[in-house]
Coordinates of C-alpha atoms in Angstrom, one line a residue:
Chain A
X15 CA 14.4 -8.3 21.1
X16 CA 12.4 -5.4 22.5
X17 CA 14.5 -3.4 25.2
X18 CA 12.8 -2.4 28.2
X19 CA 15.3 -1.0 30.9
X20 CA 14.8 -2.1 34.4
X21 CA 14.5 0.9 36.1
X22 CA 11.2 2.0 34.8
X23 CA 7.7 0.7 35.1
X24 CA 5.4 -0.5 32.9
X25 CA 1.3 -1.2 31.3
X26 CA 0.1 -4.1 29.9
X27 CA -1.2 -1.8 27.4
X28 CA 2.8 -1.1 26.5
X29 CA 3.5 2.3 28.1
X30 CA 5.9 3.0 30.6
X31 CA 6.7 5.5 33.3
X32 CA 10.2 7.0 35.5
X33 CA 9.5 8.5 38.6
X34 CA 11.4 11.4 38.8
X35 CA 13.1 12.7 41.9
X36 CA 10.3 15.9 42.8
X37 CA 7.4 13.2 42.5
X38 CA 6.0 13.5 39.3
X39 CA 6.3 11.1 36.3
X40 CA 7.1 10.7 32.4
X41 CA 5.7 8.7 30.1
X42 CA 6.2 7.2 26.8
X43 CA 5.8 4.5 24.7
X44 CA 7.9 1.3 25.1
X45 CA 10.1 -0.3 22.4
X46 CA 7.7 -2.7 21.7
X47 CA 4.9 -0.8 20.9
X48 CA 6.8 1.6 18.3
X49 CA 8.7 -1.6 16.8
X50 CA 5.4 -2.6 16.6
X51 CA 3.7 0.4 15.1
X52 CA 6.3 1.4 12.5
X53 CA 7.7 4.6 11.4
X54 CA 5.8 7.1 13.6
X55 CA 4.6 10.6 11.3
X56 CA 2.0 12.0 13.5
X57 CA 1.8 12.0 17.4
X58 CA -0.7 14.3 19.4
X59 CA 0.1 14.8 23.2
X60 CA -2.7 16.1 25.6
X61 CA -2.9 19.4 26.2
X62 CA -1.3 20.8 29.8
X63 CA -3.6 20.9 33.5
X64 CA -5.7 17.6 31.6
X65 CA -6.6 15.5 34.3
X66 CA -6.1 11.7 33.7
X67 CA -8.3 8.5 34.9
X68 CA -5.7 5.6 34.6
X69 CA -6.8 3.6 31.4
X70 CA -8.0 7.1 29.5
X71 CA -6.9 7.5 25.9
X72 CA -4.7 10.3 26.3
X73 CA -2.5 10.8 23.2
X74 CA -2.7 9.6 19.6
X75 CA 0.7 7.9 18.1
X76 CA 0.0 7.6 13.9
X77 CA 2.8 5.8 12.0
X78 CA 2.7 5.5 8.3
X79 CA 0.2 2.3 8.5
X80 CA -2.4 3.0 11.5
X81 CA -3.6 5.3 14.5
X82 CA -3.0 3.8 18.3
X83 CA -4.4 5.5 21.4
X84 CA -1.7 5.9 24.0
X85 CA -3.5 4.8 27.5
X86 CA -2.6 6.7 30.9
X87 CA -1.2 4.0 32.4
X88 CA -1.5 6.3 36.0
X89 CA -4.5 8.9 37.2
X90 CA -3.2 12.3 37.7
X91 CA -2.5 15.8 35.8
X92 CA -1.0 16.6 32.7
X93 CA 2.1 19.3 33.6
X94 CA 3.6 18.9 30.1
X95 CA 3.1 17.1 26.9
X96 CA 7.0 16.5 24.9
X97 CA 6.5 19.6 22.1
X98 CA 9.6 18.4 19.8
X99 CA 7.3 15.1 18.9
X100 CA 5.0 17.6 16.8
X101 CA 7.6 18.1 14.4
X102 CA 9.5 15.1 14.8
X103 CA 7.0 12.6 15.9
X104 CA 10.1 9.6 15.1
X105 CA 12.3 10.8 18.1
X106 CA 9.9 7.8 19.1
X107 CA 11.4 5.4 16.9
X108 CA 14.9 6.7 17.1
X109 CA 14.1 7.0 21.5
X110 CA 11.3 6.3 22.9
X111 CA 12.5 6.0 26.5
X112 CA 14.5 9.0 26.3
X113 CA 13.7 12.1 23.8
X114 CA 10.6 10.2 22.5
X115 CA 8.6 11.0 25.8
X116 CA 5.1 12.0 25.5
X117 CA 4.2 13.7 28.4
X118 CA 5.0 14.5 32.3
X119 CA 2.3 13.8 34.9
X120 CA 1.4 14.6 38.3
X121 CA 0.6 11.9 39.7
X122 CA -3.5 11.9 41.8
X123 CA -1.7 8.9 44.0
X124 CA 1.9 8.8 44.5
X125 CA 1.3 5.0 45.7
X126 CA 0.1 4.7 42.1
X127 CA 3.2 3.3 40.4
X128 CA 3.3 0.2 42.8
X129 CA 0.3 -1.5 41.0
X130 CA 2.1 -1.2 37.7
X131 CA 4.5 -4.0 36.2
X132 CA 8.3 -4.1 37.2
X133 CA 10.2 -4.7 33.8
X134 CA 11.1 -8.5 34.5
X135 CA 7.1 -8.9 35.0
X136 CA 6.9 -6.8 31.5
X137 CA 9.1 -9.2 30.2
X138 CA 7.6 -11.9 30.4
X139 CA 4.3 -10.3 29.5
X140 CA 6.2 -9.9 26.1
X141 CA 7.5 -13.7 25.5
X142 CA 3.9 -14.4 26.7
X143 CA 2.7 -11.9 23.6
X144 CA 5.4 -13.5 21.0
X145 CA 7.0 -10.2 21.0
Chain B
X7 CA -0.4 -19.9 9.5
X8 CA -0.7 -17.5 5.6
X9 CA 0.0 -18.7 2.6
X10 CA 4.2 -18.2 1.8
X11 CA 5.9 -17.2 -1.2
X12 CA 8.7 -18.9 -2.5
X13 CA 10.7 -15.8 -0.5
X14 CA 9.2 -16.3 2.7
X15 CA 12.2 -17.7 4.8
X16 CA 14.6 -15.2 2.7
X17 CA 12.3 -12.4 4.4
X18 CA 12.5 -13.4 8.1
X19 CA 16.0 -13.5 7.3
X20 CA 16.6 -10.4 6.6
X21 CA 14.5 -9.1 9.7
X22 CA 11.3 -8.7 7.9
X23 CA 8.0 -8.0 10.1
X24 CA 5.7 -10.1 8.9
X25 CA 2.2 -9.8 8.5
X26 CA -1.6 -11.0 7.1
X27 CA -2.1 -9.7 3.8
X28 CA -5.6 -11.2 2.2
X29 CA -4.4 -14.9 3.7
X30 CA -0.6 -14.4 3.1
X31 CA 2.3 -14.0 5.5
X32 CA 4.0 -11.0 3.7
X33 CA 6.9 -8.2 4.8
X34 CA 5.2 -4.7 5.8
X35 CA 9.0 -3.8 5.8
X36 CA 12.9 -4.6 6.9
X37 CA 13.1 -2.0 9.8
X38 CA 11.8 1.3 8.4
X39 CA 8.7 1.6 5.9
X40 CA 9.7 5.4 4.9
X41 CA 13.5 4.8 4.3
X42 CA 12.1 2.0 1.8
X43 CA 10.1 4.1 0.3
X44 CA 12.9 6.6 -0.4
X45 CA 15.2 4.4 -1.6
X46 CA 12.3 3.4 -4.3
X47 CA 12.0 6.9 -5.4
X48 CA 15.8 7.9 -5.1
X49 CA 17.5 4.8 -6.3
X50 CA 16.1 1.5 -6.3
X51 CA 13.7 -1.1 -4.0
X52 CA 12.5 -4.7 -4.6
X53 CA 9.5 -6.1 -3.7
X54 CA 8.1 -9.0 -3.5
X55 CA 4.7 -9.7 -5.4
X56 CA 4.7 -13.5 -5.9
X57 CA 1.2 -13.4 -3.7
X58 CA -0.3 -11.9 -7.1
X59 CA -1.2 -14.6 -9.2
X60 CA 0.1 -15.1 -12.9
X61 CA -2.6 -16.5 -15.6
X62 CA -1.5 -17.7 -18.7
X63 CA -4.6 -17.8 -21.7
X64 CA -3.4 -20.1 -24.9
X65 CA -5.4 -20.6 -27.8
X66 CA -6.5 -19.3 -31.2
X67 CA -9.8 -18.3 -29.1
X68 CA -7.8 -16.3 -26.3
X69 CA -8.4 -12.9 -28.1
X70 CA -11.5 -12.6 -28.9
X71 CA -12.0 -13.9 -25.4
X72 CA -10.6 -11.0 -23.7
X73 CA -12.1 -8.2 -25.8
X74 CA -15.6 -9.9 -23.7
X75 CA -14.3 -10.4 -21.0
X76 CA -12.0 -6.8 -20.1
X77 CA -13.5 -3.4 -20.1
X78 CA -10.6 -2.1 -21.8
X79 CA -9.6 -3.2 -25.1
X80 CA -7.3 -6.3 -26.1
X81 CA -7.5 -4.5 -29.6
X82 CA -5.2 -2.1 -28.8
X83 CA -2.4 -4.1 -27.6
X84 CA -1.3 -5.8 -31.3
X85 CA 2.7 -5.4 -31.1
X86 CA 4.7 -8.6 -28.9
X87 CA 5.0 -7.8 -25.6
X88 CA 2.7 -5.1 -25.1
X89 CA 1.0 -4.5 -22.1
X90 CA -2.9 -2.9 -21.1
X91 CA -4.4 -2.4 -17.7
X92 CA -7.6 -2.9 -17.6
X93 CA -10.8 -3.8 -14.8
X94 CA -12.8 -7.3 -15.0
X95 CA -16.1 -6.4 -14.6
X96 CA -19.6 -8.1 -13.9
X97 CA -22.2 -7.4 -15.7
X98 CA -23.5 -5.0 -13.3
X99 CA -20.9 -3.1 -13.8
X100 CA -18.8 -3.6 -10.5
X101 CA -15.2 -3.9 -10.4
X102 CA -14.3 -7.3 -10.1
X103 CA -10.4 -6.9 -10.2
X104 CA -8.0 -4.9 -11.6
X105 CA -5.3 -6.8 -13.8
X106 CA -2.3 -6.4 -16.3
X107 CA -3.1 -8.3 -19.6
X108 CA 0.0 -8.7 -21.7
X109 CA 0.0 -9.9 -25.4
X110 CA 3.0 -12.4 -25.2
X111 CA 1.6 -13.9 -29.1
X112 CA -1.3 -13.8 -31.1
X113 CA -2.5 -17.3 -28.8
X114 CA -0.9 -16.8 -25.8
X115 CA -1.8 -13.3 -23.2
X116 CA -0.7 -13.6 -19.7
X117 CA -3.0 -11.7 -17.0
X118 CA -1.4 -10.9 -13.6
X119 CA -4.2 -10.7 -11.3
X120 CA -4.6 -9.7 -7.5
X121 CA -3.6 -12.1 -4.1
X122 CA -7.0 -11.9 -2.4
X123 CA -8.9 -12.3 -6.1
X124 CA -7.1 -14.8 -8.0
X125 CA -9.4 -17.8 -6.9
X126 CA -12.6 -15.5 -7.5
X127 CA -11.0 -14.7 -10.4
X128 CA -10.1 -17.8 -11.7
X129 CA -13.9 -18.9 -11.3
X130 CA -15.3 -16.2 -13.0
X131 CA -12.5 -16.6 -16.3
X132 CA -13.1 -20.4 -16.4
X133 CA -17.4 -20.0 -16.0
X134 CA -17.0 -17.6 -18.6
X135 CA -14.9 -19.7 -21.1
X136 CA -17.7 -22.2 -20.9
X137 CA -20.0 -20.1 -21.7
X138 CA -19.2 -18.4 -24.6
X139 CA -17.7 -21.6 -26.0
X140 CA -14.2 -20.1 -25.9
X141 CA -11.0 -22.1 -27.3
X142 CA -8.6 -21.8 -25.0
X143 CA -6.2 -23.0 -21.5
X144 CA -6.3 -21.4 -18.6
X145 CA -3.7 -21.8 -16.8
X146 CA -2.2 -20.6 -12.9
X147 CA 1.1 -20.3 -12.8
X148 CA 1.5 -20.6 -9.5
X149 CA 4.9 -22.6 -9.3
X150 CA 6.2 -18.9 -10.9
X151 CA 7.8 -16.5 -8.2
X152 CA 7.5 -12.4 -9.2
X153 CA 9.7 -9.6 -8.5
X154 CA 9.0 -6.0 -8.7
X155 CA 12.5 -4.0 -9.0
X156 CA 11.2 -0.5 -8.5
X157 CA 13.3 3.2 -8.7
X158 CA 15.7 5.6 -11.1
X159 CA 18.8 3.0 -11.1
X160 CA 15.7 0.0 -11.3
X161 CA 16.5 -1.2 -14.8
X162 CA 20.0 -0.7 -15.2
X163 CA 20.6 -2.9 -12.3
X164 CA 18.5 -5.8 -13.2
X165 CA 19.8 -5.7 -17.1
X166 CA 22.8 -6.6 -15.0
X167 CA 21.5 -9.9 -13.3
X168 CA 20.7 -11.2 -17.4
X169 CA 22.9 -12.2 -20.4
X170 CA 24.1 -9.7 -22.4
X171 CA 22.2 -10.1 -25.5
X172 CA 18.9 -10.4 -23.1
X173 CA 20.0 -7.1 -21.5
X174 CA 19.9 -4.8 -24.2
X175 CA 16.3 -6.2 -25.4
X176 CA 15.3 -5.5 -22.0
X177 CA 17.2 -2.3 -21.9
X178 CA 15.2 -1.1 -25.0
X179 CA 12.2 -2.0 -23.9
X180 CA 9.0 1.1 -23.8
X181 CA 7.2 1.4 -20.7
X182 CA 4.3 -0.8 -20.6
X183 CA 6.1 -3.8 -22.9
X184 CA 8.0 -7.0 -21.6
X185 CA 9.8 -9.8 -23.2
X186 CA 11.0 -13.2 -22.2
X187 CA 14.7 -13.2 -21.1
X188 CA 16.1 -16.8 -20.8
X189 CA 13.1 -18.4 -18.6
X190 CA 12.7 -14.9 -16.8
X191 CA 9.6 -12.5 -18.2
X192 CA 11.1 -8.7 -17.9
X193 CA 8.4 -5.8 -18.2
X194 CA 8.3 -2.4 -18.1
X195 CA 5.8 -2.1 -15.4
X196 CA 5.3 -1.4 -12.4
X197 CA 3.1 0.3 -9.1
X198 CA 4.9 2.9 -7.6
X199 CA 5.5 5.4 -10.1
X200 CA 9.1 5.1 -10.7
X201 CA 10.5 3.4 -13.9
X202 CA 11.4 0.1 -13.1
X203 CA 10.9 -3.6 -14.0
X204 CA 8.4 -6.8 -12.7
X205 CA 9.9 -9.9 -13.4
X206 CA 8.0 -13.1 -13.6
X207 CA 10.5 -16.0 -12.5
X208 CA 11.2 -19.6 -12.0
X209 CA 10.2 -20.1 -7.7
X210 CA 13.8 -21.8 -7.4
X211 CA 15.5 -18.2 -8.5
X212 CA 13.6 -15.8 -6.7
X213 CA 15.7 -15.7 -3.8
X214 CA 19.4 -16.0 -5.6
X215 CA 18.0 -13.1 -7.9
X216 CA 16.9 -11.1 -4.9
X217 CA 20.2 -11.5 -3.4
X218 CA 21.9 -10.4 -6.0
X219 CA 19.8 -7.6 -6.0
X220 CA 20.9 -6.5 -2.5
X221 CA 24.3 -6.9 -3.2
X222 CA 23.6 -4.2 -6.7
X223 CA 22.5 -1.8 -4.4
X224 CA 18.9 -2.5 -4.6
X225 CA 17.3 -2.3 -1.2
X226 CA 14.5 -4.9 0.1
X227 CA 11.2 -3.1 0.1
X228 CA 7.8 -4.1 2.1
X229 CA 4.3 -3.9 1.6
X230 CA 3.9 -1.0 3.4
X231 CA 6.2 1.1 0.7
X232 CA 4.5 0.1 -1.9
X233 CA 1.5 1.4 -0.6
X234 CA 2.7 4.9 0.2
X235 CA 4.3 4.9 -3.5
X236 CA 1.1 3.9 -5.1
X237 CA -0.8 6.2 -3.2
X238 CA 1.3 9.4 -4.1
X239 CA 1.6 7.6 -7.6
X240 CA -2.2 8.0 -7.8
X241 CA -2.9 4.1 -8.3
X242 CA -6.2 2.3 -7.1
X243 CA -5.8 -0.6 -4.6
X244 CA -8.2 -3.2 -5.3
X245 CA -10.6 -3.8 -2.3
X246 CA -10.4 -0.1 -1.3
X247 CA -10.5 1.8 -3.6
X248 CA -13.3 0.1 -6.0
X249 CA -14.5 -3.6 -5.4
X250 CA -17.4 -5.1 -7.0
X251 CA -19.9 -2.3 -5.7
X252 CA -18.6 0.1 -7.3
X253 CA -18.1 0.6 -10.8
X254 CA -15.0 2.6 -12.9
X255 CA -16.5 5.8 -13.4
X256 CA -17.0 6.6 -9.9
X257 CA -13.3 5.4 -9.2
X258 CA -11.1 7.4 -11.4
X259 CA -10.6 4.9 -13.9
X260 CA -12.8 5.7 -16.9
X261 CA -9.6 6.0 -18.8
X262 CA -9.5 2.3 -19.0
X263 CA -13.1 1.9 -19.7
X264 CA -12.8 1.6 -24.2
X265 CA -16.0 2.3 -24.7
X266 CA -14.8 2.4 -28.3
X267 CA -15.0 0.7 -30.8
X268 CA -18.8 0.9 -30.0
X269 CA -19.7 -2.6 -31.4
X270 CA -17.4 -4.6 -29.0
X271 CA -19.6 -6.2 -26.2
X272 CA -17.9 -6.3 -23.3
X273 CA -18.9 -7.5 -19.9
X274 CA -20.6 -4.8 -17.9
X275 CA -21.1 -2.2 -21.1
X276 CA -24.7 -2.1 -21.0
X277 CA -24.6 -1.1 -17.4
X278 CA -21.8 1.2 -17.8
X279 CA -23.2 3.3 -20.6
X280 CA -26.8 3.6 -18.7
X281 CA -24.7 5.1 -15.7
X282 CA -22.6 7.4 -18.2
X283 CA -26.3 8.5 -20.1
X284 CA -27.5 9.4 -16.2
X285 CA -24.6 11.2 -15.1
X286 CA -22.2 9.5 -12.8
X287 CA -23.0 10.9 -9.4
X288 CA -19.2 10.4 -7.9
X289 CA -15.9 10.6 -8.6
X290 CA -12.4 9.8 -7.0
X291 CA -10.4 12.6 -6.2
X292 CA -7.0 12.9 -4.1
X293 CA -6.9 14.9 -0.9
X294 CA -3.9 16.8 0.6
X295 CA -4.2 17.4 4.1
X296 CA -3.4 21.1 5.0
X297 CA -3.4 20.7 8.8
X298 CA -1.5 18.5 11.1
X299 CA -2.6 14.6 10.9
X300 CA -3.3 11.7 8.9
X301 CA -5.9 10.9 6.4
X302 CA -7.0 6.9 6.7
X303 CA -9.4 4.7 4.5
X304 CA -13.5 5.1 5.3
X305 CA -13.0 8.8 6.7
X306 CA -15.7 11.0 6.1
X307 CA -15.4 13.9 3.9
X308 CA -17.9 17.1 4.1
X309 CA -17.9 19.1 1.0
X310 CA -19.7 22.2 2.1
X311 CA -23.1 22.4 0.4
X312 CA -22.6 20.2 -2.1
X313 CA -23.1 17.0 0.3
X314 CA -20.6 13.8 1.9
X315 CA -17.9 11.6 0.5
X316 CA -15.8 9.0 1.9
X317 CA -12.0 8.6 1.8
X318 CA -11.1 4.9 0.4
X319 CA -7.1 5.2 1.1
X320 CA -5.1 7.4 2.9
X321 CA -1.7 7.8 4.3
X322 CA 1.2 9.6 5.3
X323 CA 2.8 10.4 2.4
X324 CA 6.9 10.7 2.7
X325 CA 8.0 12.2 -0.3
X326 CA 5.4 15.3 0.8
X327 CA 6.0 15.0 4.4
X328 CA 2.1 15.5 4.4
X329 CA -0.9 13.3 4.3
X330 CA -2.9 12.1 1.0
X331 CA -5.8 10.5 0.3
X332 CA -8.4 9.6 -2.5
X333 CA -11.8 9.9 -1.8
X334 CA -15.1 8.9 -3.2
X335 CA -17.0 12.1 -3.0
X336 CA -20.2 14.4 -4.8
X337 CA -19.2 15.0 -8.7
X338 CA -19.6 18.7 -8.2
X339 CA -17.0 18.9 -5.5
X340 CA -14.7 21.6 -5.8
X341 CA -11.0 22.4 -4.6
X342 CA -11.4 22.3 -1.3
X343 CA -13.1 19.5 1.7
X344 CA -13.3 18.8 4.9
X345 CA -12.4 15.8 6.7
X346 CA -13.4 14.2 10.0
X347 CA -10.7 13.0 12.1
X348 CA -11.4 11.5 15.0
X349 CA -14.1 13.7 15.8
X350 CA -12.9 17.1 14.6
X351 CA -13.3 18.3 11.0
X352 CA -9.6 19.3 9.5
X353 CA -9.8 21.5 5.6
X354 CA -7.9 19.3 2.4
X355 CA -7.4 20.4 -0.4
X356 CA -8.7 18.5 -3.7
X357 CA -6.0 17.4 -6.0
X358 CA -5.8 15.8 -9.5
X359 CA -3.3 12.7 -9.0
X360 CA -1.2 12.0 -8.9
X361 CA 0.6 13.4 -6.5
X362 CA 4.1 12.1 -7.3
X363 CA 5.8 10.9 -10.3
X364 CA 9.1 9.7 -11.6
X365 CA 10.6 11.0 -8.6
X366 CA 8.5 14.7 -9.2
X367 CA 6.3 16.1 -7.3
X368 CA 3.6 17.3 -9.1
X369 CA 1.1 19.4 -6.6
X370 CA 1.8 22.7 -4.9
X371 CA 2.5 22.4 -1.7

């Protein structure tokens, strides 16, 4: 069973972002989605001041079978992509809600993170999915 | 809902993901693809292969039969229990499968063939038969279950699982030979480049054998293992690699083309020696990746002016920590290509494979 902790918000497309106390957000990829994707050996992380559309590809997670794009699941600017993941790209695996972030964001709408999925709707969105 | 082997349930049970593999539910792996992988080339793995299909060929007309039908030659494999890879070819040339022929007797070779193939295959064997008037039974074993019991500590651990007097034949077996062992069929075979053992079995003892693997030390491997250790091992996958457009020569694998003796008329010499007399346009190569990322299948390659290639498998390879590939690119390619990623063009380097063997890695790094 795929943990998703209840005090962080999530996309349907399997992403999930902490608000942090000064405003801005993290994001990563949820335990789903790296169960899913297998031992991860390759992850690029956008570059610093990119500015996000929510829905934009922004990052690249490659295990050992296949390439996913990682999806903003927020509009806003990139303040700093996680640097550890280029040469341990399975901190993922091993904690992908904790060391296995991908980047931090400033957020373009602070109301932003109220249109994504609490984690009892994300949930069910993953008995819905079989997962 | 996929076909299931006889191993099926025994896989969800140990926490297998499961997924389609050419119309069968099969294990990608138990929890981690690369520890797998490790264990195959450190100590020992087990896969299961029972999706490949086991053909058995009996009668006084089965060898003659073969020397038609395989681009490589049945005349070199004389001594019991010798083995021969070999590609079944159409007449155009094309790659129809890639198969292991042994010669169990003088009236009786067995042909493991590929999952997605076998009923193409089959066809093709059975319209060929007719044809050319051949005396023989061909026969899918499909009620048969196989193992492949991969890695350094591979065979001393399975010589374990049989009778004593069955162990030391198997024990003393060369690579590339197999024997029967009780109602098992032990060979010296294998697709990951690690010495090892495939064992053809009875469905009902595929998963007591396996268990008794596990408990030996043997860990459960996935799909996905196996193809990382092929790939570094420098072994085609049917389907990507070569299919039935494209022929051997262009797909690293004139080795197993005998194009000697010249008076044996096998399917798809004709075409295959017009190709040769013209100059084979292609080859396969292995790429190593000397930037950051990961080489996939149908990548394109630009070898700077010479002209394009295509990669046919890639990975993630975790014995290099790097990424490999093979590609299909212009026969005057030299040590050094380019590949787009995504959108942006990263150098490799062009390798002989393979990469890894027996546990050694055999390209600079």
């Amino acid at each position: 069973m795929s943990q998703v902790p209840s005090d962080l918000k999530y996309a349907k497309s399997h992403e999930w972002v902490r608000a942090l106390p000064d405003g801005t957000v993290e994001i990563g990829i949820t335990d789903h989605a790296q169960h899913a994707l297998g031992d991860l050996v390759f992850v690029e992380v956008p570059e610093a001041g990119r500015s996000l559309q929510a829905g934009d590809a922004c990052a690249v997670v490659e295990s050992v079978k296949a390439a996913s794009d990682v999806y903003s699941p927020i509009a806003g600017t990139v303040l700093e992509a996680n640097a550890a993941l280029a040469s341990a790209p399975e901190l993922i695996n091993q904690d992908c809600y904790g060391k296995g972030w991908l980047m931090r964001v400033q957020p373009a709408d602070a109301g932003a993170l109220a249109a994504l999925l609490p984690a009892a709707d994300y949930q069910t969105l993953l008995a819905a999915e079989g997962g | 809902m996929g076909r299931r082997t006889p191993l099926h349930d025994l896989h969800v049970a140990l926490g297998a993901r499961m997924v389609d593999f050419g119309g069968w539910d099969m294990p990608v792996h138990y929890g981690s693809q690369i520890e797998e992988h490790h264990q195959v080339r450190r100590a020992a793995g087990v896969f299961d292969v029972s999706h490949m299909c086991v053909v058995d060929l009996r009668g006084a007309g089965v060898r003659p039969f073969l020397s038609r039908l395989l681009a490589n030659d049945v005349g070199r494999i004389s001594l019991p229990g010798k083995a021969l890879y070999s590609c079944l070819l159409n007449e155009a040339g094309g790659v129809l499968d890639d198969l292991i022929a042994y010669r169990m007797t003088e009236s009786w070779f067995r042909l493991v063939v590929n999952a997605g193939t076998r009923d193409k295959d089959l066809a093709w064997m059975r319209d060929r038969a007719a044809a050319w008037g051949s005396d023989l039974a061909i026969t899918e074993r499909s009620e048969l279950a196989m193992l492949a019991v991969q890695g350094p500590r591979a065979r001393e651990i399975v010589a374990g699982l049989l009778e004593p007097a069955d162990a030391v034949e198997a024990l003393a077996l060369e690579p590339f030979f197999g024997r029967e062992c009780g109602a098992w069929f032990v060979a010296r075979t294998g697709y990951t480049g690690e010495d090892g053992f495939e064992i053809v079995l009875p469905a009902a003892e595929a998963e007591p054998a396996w268990r008794a693997l596990n408990a030996a030390g043997v860990a459960s491997c996935g799909l996905g293992a196996r193809d990382t250790l092929r790939l570094e091992a420098g072994m085609n996958l049917y389907g990507n690699d070569m299919d039935e457009s494209r022929n051997p020569l262009e797909s690293g694998l004139a080795w197993t083309v005998a194009f000697e003796p010249a008076d044996r008329d096998f399917v798809g010499r004709a075409a295959l020696e017009a190709i040769r007399a013209g100059g084979v346009p292609q080859k396969l190569v292995g790429l190593l990746l000397e930037e950051r990322g990961v080489l996939r299948s149908h990548q394109k390659v630009v070898v700077a002016g010479i002209g394009e290639g295509e990669t046919t498998s890639g990975t993630f390879s975790p014995t290099l920590e790097r990424s490999i590939a093979f590609a299909r690119v212009p026969r005057a390619t030299g040590d050094r290509v380019q590949v787009d990623i995504r959108g942006r063009l990263l150098s490799a380097r062009v390798l002989k494979l393979p990469f890894v063997r027996r546990g050694r890695v055999l390209v600079d790094l």
